[in-house]
């Protein structure tokens, strides 16, 4: 059976060149970058090379890059780090309703510690209104954290405009660029951010390694305390193979970006086309301001999980924001925030394409999907029995 992986927003396969680059750092060049002997210095050189690769990709200085264990840590480090560091200045943080859990749960935790959190509403496309950010800023505001692009519906937020506002008000801006890196321009100066998170496994690098960009002069306390690695900002022995892999993945993402985006867009639009031909099905997120690889739809009267499982049984791997899919019993907070009813949100489906997706894959989806949906609608206990 054909297997078609359409869940690149969840994770990606490592690029073969990334695997090659990492290989020797496991058992051959296994030094600790903090050791002063040759084995150590060789590892240190590799880490510093990766740092330069990342800095270049973000138009940052290598000294502004710290390596972390992934997107979740970068988000935590940015938000808690600024919160604890600026407690003397204020206790107010602004975010949006549709952030990743790594941001929302961090804010929830800080709220219990006495911080005030403002959750900005989004419009039906999932867009944050920059004027709302401006209005929400008070003299107690220490941080605004708004994602660059949403991981479920793919909507791209107006970070440049928000950056301008934050700069004028003297408030730090953090953005979670985990989904956008590799597809969108993530020049930290154009975006106007003080802090930015990325994660290697979302762009063909290894799992468990990420980056937090921290603009020079930004006041931030570390999450961890220990040795002096990463300028005391993130102690712990470096994950050398992971960092080398991340560096390589960054380099490839920059070199191949135009080509990747062109291909993703083409394949993604073909998937959207499949759904456009179906009744009682609609696209979520912004029609244009969306990630080039993201298609997110609601298929009325069907359970997302049933679709997911049935598609999986014919080899097609997708995601859903329906309730029972995740570990929580709630439907996706993102879908509820853009005004989708609980009932409709159960029929949500996310298909995200990537480097290895082919035209034949999409042909196969075009062949299987309508059948799967028709069969499920026939059995659907939800609402009307439609199979026109
Ligand atoms: C995947 C993801 C994260 C978490 O990154 P990990 O490296 O898996 O911890 C954070 N934010 C967004 C938007 C993501 O898509």
GROMACS .gro file of C-alpha atoms and ligand atoms in nm:
model
  403
    1UNK     CA    1   0.000   0.000   0.000
    2UNK     CA    2   0.108   0.352  -0.076
    3UNK     CA    3   0.193   0.562   0.232
    4UNK     CA    4   0.139   0.933   0.205
    5UNK     CA    5   0.265   1.137   0.499
    6UNK     CA    6   0.082   1.469   0.516
    7UNK     CA    7   0.171   1.575   0.869
    8UNK     CA    8   0.484   1.785   0.815
    9UNK     CA    9   0.355   2.043   1.065
   10UNK     CA   10   0.392   1.776   1.335
   11UNK     CA   11   0.742   1.675   1.235
   12UNK     CA   12   0.960   1.614   0.930
   13UNK     CA   13   1.200   1.341   0.822
   14UNK     CA   14   1.565   1.439   0.853
   15UNK     CA   15   1.731   1.553   0.533
   16UNK     CA   16   1.991   1.290   0.426
   17UNK     CA   17   2.261   1.558   0.435
   18UNK     CA   18   2.162   1.636   0.795
   19UNK     CA   19   2.202   1.270   0.892
   20UNK     CA   20   2.543   1.261   0.721
   21UNK     CA   21   2.659   1.577   0.894
   22UNK     CA   22   2.563   1.446   1.239
   23UNK     CA   23   2.700   1.096   1.204
   24UNK     CA   24   3.063   1.142   1.305
   25UNK     CA   25   2.973   1.344   1.614
   26UNK     CA   26   2.828   1.043   1.794
   27UNK     CA   27   3.123   0.809   1.830
   28UNK     CA   28   3.414   0.961   1.643
   29UNK     CA   29   3.418   1.332   1.727
   30UNK     CA   30   3.251   1.278   2.063
   31UNK     CA   31   3.429   1.555   2.254
   32UNK     CA   32   3.271   1.789   2.504
   33UNK     CA   33   3.291   2.142   2.361
   34UNK     CA   34   3.389   2.268   2.707
   35UNK     CA   35   3.704   2.051   2.713
   36UNK     CA   36   4.026   2.226   2.619
   37UNK     CA   37   4.193   1.933   2.442
   38UNK     CA   38   4.171   1.873   2.069
   39UNK     CA   39   3.871   1.639   2.089
   40UNK     CA   40   3.683   1.906   2.282
   41UNK     CA   41   3.789   2.190   2.058
   42UNK     CA   42   3.683   2.001   1.749
   43UNK     CA   43   3.334   1.968   1.895
   44UNK     CA   44   3.337   2.334   1.996
   45UNK     CA   45   3.428   2.435   1.641
   46UNK     CA   46   3.135   2.234   1.509
   47UNK     CA   47   2.895   2.401   1.754
   48UNK     CA   48   3.026   2.745   1.667
   49UNK     CA   49   2.995   2.673   1.296
   50UNK     CA   50   2.629   2.584   1.350
   51UNK     CA   51   2.582   2.904   1.550
   52UNK     CA   52   2.714   3.108   1.258
   53UNK     CA   53   2.481   2.922   1.018
   54UNK     CA   54   2.179   3.001   1.236
   55UNK     CA   55   2.283   3.362   1.292
   56UNK     CA   56   2.319   3.415   0.918
   57UNK     CA   57   1.976   3.270   0.848
   58UNK     CA   58   1.815   3.507   1.101
   59UNK     CA   59   2.034   3.810   1.014
   60UNK     CA   60   2.153   3.800   1.373
   61UNK     CA   61   2.490   3.800   1.546
   62UNK     CA   62   2.625   3.457   1.654
   63UNK     CA   63   2.641   3.587   2.012
   64UNK     CA   64   2.262   3.631   2.002
   65UNK     CA   65   2.196   3.260   1.938
   66UNK     CA   66   2.150   3.001   2.212
   67UNK     CA   67   2.087   2.634   2.155
   68UNK     CA   68   1.802   2.467   2.342
   69UNK     CA   69   1.623   2.133   2.348
   70UNK     CA   70   1.354   2.250   2.105
   71UNK     CA   71   1.065   2.485   2.044
   72UNK     CA   72   0.899   2.423   2.379
   73UNK     CA   73   1.213   2.509   2.574
   74UNK     CA   74   1.281   2.817   2.360
   75UNK     CA   75   0.928   2.947   2.423
   76UNK     CA   76   0.955   2.877   2.797
   77UNK     CA   77   1.300   3.032   2.820
   78UNK     CA   78   1.191   3.346   2.637
   79UNK     CA   79   0.871   3.408   2.831
   80UNK     CA   80   0.975   3.303   3.181
   81UNK     CA   81   1.321   3.450   3.128
   82UNK     CA   82   1.185   3.796   3.050
   83UNK     CA   83   0.908   3.773   3.310
   84UNK     CA   84   1.147   3.694   3.595
   85UNK     CA   85   1.405   3.942   3.476
   86UNK     CA   86   1.166   4.238   3.445
   87UNK     CA   87   0.952   4.179   3.756
   88UNK     CA   88   1.075   4.512   3.893
   89UNK     CA   89   0.942   4.689   3.585
   90UNK     CA   90   0.602   4.527   3.546
   91UNK     CA   91   0.400   4.206   3.551
   92UNK     CA   92   0.189   4.227   3.236
   93UNK     CA   93   0.229   3.995   2.936
   94UNK     CA   94   0.030   4.010   2.613
   95UNK     CA   95  -0.029   3.706   2.394
   96UNK     CA   96  -0.301   3.569   2.166
   97UNK     CA   97  -0.569   3.303   2.204
   98UNK     CA   98  -0.421   3.086   1.929
   99UNK     CA   99  -0.064   3.036   2.047
  100UNK     CA  100   0.098   2.694   2.075
  101UNK     CA  101   0.057   2.522   2.412
  102UNK     CA  102   0.425   2.590   2.483
  103UNK     CA  103   0.334   2.959   2.504
  104UNK     CA  104  -0.018   2.933   2.650
  105UNK     CA  105   0.076   2.693   2.928
  106UNK     CA  106   0.380   2.902   3.018
  107UNK     CA  107   0.155   3.207   3.048
  108UNK     CA  108  -0.093   3.010   3.257
  109UNK     CA  109   0.188   2.908   3.490
  110UNK     CA  110   0.307   3.268   3.522
  111UNK     CA  111  -0.045   3.386   3.597
  112UNK     CA  112  -0.047   3.163   3.904
  113UNK     CA  113   0.267   3.341   4.013
  114UNK     CA  114   0.105   3.681   3.998
  115UNK     CA  115   0.165   3.790   3.640
  116UNK     CA  116  -0.123   3.944   3.445
  117UNK     CA  117  -0.189   3.792   3.105
  118UNK     CA  118  -0.391   3.951   2.825
  119UNK     CA  119  -0.511   3.707   2.560
  120UNK     CA  120  -0.586   3.896   2.240
  121UNK     CA  121  -0.879   3.776   2.033
  122UNK     CA  122  -0.824   3.692   1.667
  123UNK     CA  123  -1.053   3.739   1.367
  124UNK     CA  124  -1.218   3.457   1.173
  125UNK     CA  125  -0.894   3.395   0.983
  126UNK     CA  126  -0.692   3.375   1.303
  127UNK     CA  127  -0.528   3.715   1.255
  128UNK     CA  128  -0.421   3.931   1.547
  129UNK     CA  129  -0.504   4.300   1.495
  130UNK     CA  130  -0.190   4.512   1.557
  131UNK     CA  131  -0.405   4.796   1.695
  132UNK     CA  132  -0.530   4.556   1.962
  133UNK     CA  133  -0.171   4.501   2.068
  134UNK     CA  134  -0.118   4.877   2.088
  135UNK     CA  135  -0.432   4.924   2.298
  136UNK     CA  136  -0.344   4.640   2.532
  137UNK     CA  137   0.001   4.774   2.623
  138UNK     CA  138   0.012   4.946   2.963
  139UNK     CA  139   0.301   5.085   3.165
  140UNK     CA  140   0.317   4.743   3.334
  141UNK     CA  141   0.364   4.551   3.009
  142UNK     CA  142   0.699   4.373   2.985
  143UNK     CA  143   0.646   4.131   2.697
  144UNK     CA  144   0.432   4.067   2.392
  145UNK     CA  145   0.446   3.711   2.257
  146UNK     CA  146   0.267   3.640   1.928
  147UNK     CA  147   0.346   3.349   1.699
  148UNK     CA  148   0.478   3.409   1.347
  149UNK     CA  149   0.256   3.145   1.187
  150UNK     CA  150  -0.006   2.920   1.341
  151UNK     CA  151   0.063   2.547   1.354
  152UNK     CA  152  -0.297   2.440   1.300
  153UNK     CA  153  -0.459   2.673   1.049
  154UNK     CA  154  -0.137   2.814   0.901
  155UNK     CA  155  -0.228   3.182   0.940
  156UNK     CA  156   0.067   3.422   0.922
  157UNK     CA  157   0.055   3.700   1.182
  158UNK     CA  158   0.155   4.062   1.112
  159UNK     CA  159   0.472   4.043   1.322
  160UNK     CA  160   0.646   4.334   1.146
  161UNK     CA  161   0.364   4.572   1.235
  162UNK     CA  162   0.346   4.439   1.590
  163UNK     CA  163   0.725   4.473   1.611
  164UNK     CA  164   0.703   4.839   1.517
  165UNK     CA  165   0.443   4.901   1.789
  166UNK     CA  166   0.645   4.720   2.055
  167UNK     CA  167   0.959   4.908   1.961
  168UNK     CA  168   0.783   5.243   1.991
  169UNK     CA  169   0.640   5.146   2.329
  170UNK     CA  170   0.969   5.002   2.455
  171UNK     CA  171   0.819   4.656   2.512
  172UNK     CA  172   0.995   4.331   2.424
  173UNK     CA  173   0.847   4.116   2.147
  174UNK     CA  174   0.890   3.739   2.128
  175UNK     CA  175   0.770   3.532   1.834
  176UNK     CA  176   0.735   3.156   1.803
  177UNK     CA  177   0.868   3.100   1.450
  178UNK     CA  178   0.872   2.721   1.478
  179UNK     CA  179   0.630   2.675   1.188
  180UNK     CA  180   0.747   2.964   0.973
  181UNK     CA  181   1.121   2.907   0.970
  182UNK     CA  182   1.221   2.769   0.633
  183UNK     CA  183   0.906   2.894   0.461
  184UNK     CA  184   0.892   3.264   0.552
  185UNK     CA  185   1.149   3.539   0.594
  186UNK     CA  186   1.265   3.524   0.955
  187UNK     CA  187   1.506   3.819   0.948
  188UNK     CA  188   1.489   3.931   1.312
  189UNK     CA  189   1.549   4.295   1.220
  190UNK     CA  190   1.270   4.306   0.964
  191UNK     CA  191   1.039   4.133   1.210
  192UNK     CA  192   1.148   4.369   1.486
  193UNK     CA  193   1.164   4.099   1.752
  194UNK     CA  194   1.378   4.073   2.064
  195UNK     CA  195   1.330   3.699   2.093
  196UNK     CA  196   1.248   3.425   1.842
  197UNK     CA  197   1.207   3.047   1.879
  198UNK     CA  198   1.279   2.776   1.622
  199UNK     CA  199   1.291   2.395   1.636
  200UNK     CA  200   1.506   2.174   1.410
  201UNK     CA  201   1.263   1.885   1.366
  202UNK     CA  202   1.011   2.109   1.193
  203UNK     CA  203   1.252   2.178   0.906
  204UNK     CA  204   1.423   1.842   0.835
  205UNK     CA  205   1.661   1.854   1.130
  206UNK     CA  206   1.679   1.629   1.437
  207UNK     CA  207   1.425   1.619   1.719
  208UNK     CA  208   1.516   1.760   2.058
  209UNK     CA  209   1.717   2.062   1.949
  210UNK     CA  210   1.616   2.422   1.889
  211UNK     CA  211   1.726   2.781   1.905
  212UNK     CA  212   1.633   3.088   2.100
  213UNK     CA  213   1.744   3.414   1.941
  214UNK     CA  214   1.799   3.682   2.206
  215UNK     CA  215   1.866   4.034   2.078
  216UNK     CA  216   2.173   4.194   2.230
  217UNK     CA  217   2.085   4.392   2.542
  218UNK     CA  218   1.761   4.203   2.613
  219UNK     CA  219   1.725   4.144   2.986
  220UNK     CA  220   1.654   3.778   3.047
  221UNK     CA  221   1.719   3.526   3.323
  222UNK     CA  222   1.810   3.164   3.240
  223UNK     CA  223   1.572   2.873   3.303
  224UNK     CA  224   1.860   2.646   3.405
  225UNK     CA  225   2.150   2.697   3.640
  226UNK     CA  226   2.468   2.498   3.612
  227UNK     CA  227   2.788   2.529   3.412
  228UNK     CA  228   2.872   2.832   3.202
  229UNK     CA  229   2.768   2.701   2.862
  230UNK     CA  230   2.594   2.934   2.619
  231UNK     CA  231   2.725   3.234   2.807
  232UNK     CA  232   2.546   3.114   3.125
  233UNK     CA  233   2.216   3.156   2.941
  234UNK     CA  234   2.165   2.783   2.888
  235UNK     CA  235   2.401   2.560   3.083
  236UNK     CA  236   2.431   2.183   3.013
  237UNK     CA  237   2.674   1.999   2.789
  238UNK     CA  238   2.593   2.078   2.427
  239UNK     CA  239   2.395   1.830   2.222
  240UNK     CA  240   2.673   1.836   1.962
  241UNK     CA  241   2.526   1.599   1.699
  242UNK     CA  242   2.189   1.770   1.734
  243UNK     CA  243   2.336   2.118   1.703
  244UNK     CA  244   2.543   2.014   1.401
  245UNK     CA  245   2.229   1.867   1.243
  246UNK     CA  246   2.032   2.181   1.320
  247UNK     CA  247   2.304   2.395   1.159
  248UNK     CA  248   2.298   2.183   0.846
  249UNK     CA  249   1.917   2.186   0.832
  250UNK     CA  250   1.921   2.565   0.864
  251UNK     CA  251   2.174   2.596   0.584
  252UNK     CA  252   1.966   2.371   0.357
  253UNK     CA  253   1.644   2.553   0.446
  254UNK     CA  254   1.798   2.883   0.342
  255UNK     CA  255   1.947   2.743   0.021
  256UNK     CA  256   1.632   2.556  -0.084
  257UNK     CA  257   1.370   2.795   0.051
  258UNK     CA  258   1.241   2.937  -0.276
  259UNK     CA  259   1.219   2.596  -0.438
  260UNK     CA  260   1.052   2.441  -0.133
  261UNK     CA  261   0.794   2.717  -0.106
  262UNK     CA  262   0.715   2.694  -0.475
  263UNK     CA  263   0.661   2.319  -0.453
  264UNK     CA  264   0.470   2.328  -0.125
  265UNK     CA  265   0.233   2.593  -0.261
  266UNK     CA  266   0.164   2.396  -0.576
  267UNK     CA  267   0.092   2.071  -0.389
  268UNK     CA  268  -0.103   2.245  -0.114
  269UNK     CA  269  -0.323   2.422  -0.366
  270UNK     CA  270  -0.400   2.089  -0.528
  271UNK     CA  271  -0.514   1.953  -0.192
  272UNK     CA  272  -0.729   2.260  -0.133
  273UNK     CA  273  -0.875   2.195  -0.480
  274UNK     CA  274  -0.983   1.845  -0.376
  275UNK     CA  275  -1.186   1.986  -0.088
  276UNK     CA  276  -1.327   2.269  -0.295
  277UNK     CA  277  -1.504   2.011  -0.504
  278UNK     CA  278  -1.685   1.871  -0.200
  279UNK     CA  279  -2.005   1.984  -0.036
  280UNK     CA  280  -2.025   2.088   0.328
  281UNK     CA  281  -1.652   2.135   0.349
  282UNK     CA  282  -1.461   2.460   0.397
  283UNK     CA  283  -1.109   2.592   0.433
  284UNK     CA  284  -0.992   2.749   0.760
  285UNK     CA  285  -0.727   3.012   0.807
  286UNK     CA  286  -0.648   3.303   0.578
  287UNK     CA  287  -0.680   3.242   0.203
  288UNK     CA  288  -0.348   3.417   0.128
  289UNK     CA  289  -0.170   3.492   0.454
  290UNK     CA  290  -0.107   3.126   0.521
  291UNK     CA  291   0.188   2.888   0.535
  292UNK     CA  292   0.264   2.751   0.187
  293UNK     CA  293   0.235   2.390   0.304
  294UNK     CA  294  -0.086   2.410   0.511
  295UNK     CA  295  -0.437   2.300   0.421
  296UNK     CA  296  -0.686   2.299   0.708
  297UNK     CA  297  -1.050   2.216   0.651
  298UNK     CA  298  -1.373   2.139   0.829
  299UNK     CA  299  -1.567   1.847   0.690
  300UNK     CA  300  -1.917   1.881   0.831
  301UNK     CA  301  -2.101   1.591   0.995
  302UNK     CA  302  -1.795   1.372   1.040
  303UNK     CA  303  -1.558   1.306   1.328
  304UNK     CA  304  -1.199   1.413   1.265
  305UNK     CA  305  -1.071   1.096   1.431
  306UNK     CA  306  -1.283   0.868   1.218
  307UNK     CA  307  -1.144   1.041   0.911
  308UNK     CA  308  -0.791   1.026   1.045
  309UNK     CA  309  -0.813   0.655   1.120
  310UNK     CA  310  -0.987   0.565   0.798
  311UNK     CA  311  -0.735   0.764   0.596
  312UNK     CA  312  -0.455   0.597   0.790
  313UNK     CA  313  -0.599   0.259   0.697
  314UNK     CA  314  -0.547   0.349   0.331
  315UNK     CA  315  -0.199   0.486   0.402
  316UNK     CA  316  -0.270   0.859   0.429
  317UNK     CA  317  -0.138   1.028   0.742
  318UNK     CA  318  -0.301   1.355   0.849
  319UNK     CA  319  -0.391   1.543   1.169
  320UNK     CA  320  -0.712   1.667   1.327
  321UNK     CA  321  -0.799   1.932   1.583
  322UNK     CA  322  -1.097   1.733   1.695
  323UNK     CA  323  -1.145   1.656   2.062
  324UNK     CA  324  -1.056   1.292   2.110
  325UNK     CA  325  -0.750   1.318   1.888
  326UNK     CA  326  -0.533   1.497   2.137
  327UNK     CA  327  -0.473   1.407   2.499
  328UNK     CA  328  -0.732   1.663   2.604
  329UNK     CA  329  -1.106   1.624   2.572
  330UNK     CA  330  -1.149   1.974   2.436
  331UNK     CA  331  -1.157   2.058   2.068
  332UNK     CA  332  -0.869   2.276   1.948
  333UNK     CA  333  -0.851   2.617   2.117
  334UNK     CA  334  -0.745   2.763   1.783
  335UNK     CA  335  -1.064   2.650   1.608
  336UNK     CA  336  -1.287   2.773   1.890
  337UNK     CA  337  -1.102   3.108   1.884
  338UNK     CA  338  -1.173   3.167   1.516
  339UNK     CA  339  -1.542   3.117   1.584
  340UNK     CA  340  -1.593   2.757   1.474
  341UNK     CA  341  -1.862   2.577   1.670
  342UNK     CA  342  -1.773   2.279   1.887
  343UNK     CA  343  -1.975   2.057   1.660
  344UNK     CA  344  -1.800   2.168   1.342
  345UNK     CA  345  -1.458   2.162   1.504
  346UNK     CA  346  -1.495   1.787   1.544
  347UNK     CA  347  -1.468   1.752   1.169
  348UNK     CA  348  -1.138   1.932   1.134
  349UNK     CA  349  -0.855   1.797   0.925
  350UNK     CA  350  -0.503   1.933   0.873
  351UNK     CA  351  -0.295   1.822   0.578
  352UNK     CA  352   0.057   1.960   0.557
  353UNK     CA  353   0.292   1.884   0.269
  354UNK     CA  354   0.670   1.879   0.266
  355UNK     CA  355   0.993   1.807   0.080
  356UNK     CA  356   0.908   1.447   0.000
  357UNK     CA  357   0.547   1.498  -0.105
  358UNK     CA  358   0.492   1.417  -0.474
  359UNK     CA  359   0.223   1.484  -0.732
  360UNK     CA  360   0.145   1.111  -0.723
  361UNK     CA  361   0.084   1.138  -0.350
  362UNK     CA  362  -0.177   1.405  -0.412
  363UNK     CA  363  -0.333   1.202  -0.693
  364UNK     CA  364  -0.372   0.919  -0.446
  365UNK     CA  365  -0.533   1.153  -0.190
  366UNK     CA  366  -0.768   1.285  -0.460
  367UNK     CA  367  -0.870   0.928  -0.530
  368UNK     CA  368  -0.911   0.807  -0.170
  369UNK     CA  369  -1.040   1.109   0.019
  370UNK     CA  370  -1.384   1.157  -0.140
  371UNK     CA  371  -1.452   0.785  -0.091
  372UNK     CA  372  -1.351   0.794   0.276
  373UNK     CA  373  -1.566   1.099   0.340
  374UNK     CA  374  -1.865   0.957   0.158
  375UNK     CA  375  -1.848   0.632   0.351
  376UNK     CA  376  -1.822   0.809   0.684
  377UNK     CA  377  -2.108   1.046   0.604
  378UNK     CA  378  -2.329   0.751   0.530
  379UNK     CA  379  -2.267   0.619   0.879
  380UNK     CA  380  -2.264   0.960   1.043
  381UNK     CA  381  -2.487   0.996   1.346
  382UNK     CA  382  -2.414   1.370   1.342
  383UNK     CA  383  -2.676   1.583   1.177
  384UNK     CA  384  -2.823   1.508   0.839
  385UNK     CA  385  -2.738   1.214   0.629
  386UNK     CA  386  -2.592   1.377   0.323
  387UNK     CA  387  -2.430   1.202   0.041
  388UNK     CA  388  -2.537   1.392  -0.258
  389LIG     C1  389   0.612   2.206   1.720
  389LIG     C2  390   0.588   2.342   1.775
  389LIG     C3  391   0.641   2.381   1.900
  389LIG     C4  392   0.715   2.285   1.989
  389LIG     O1  393   0.843   2.254   1.939
  389LIG     P1  394   0.917   2.124   1.997
  389LIG     O2  395   1.055   2.134   1.938
  389LIG     O3  396   0.843   2.006   1.948
  389LIG     O4  397   0.919   2.138   2.145
  389LIG     C5  398   0.621   2.509   1.941
  389LIG     N1  399   0.553   2.598   1.866
  389LIG     C6  400   0.500   2.565   1.747
  389LIG     C7  401   0.427   2.668   1.668
  389LIG     C8  402   0.516   2.436   1.698
  389LIG     O5  403   0.463   2.404   1.580
   0.00000   0.00000   0.00000
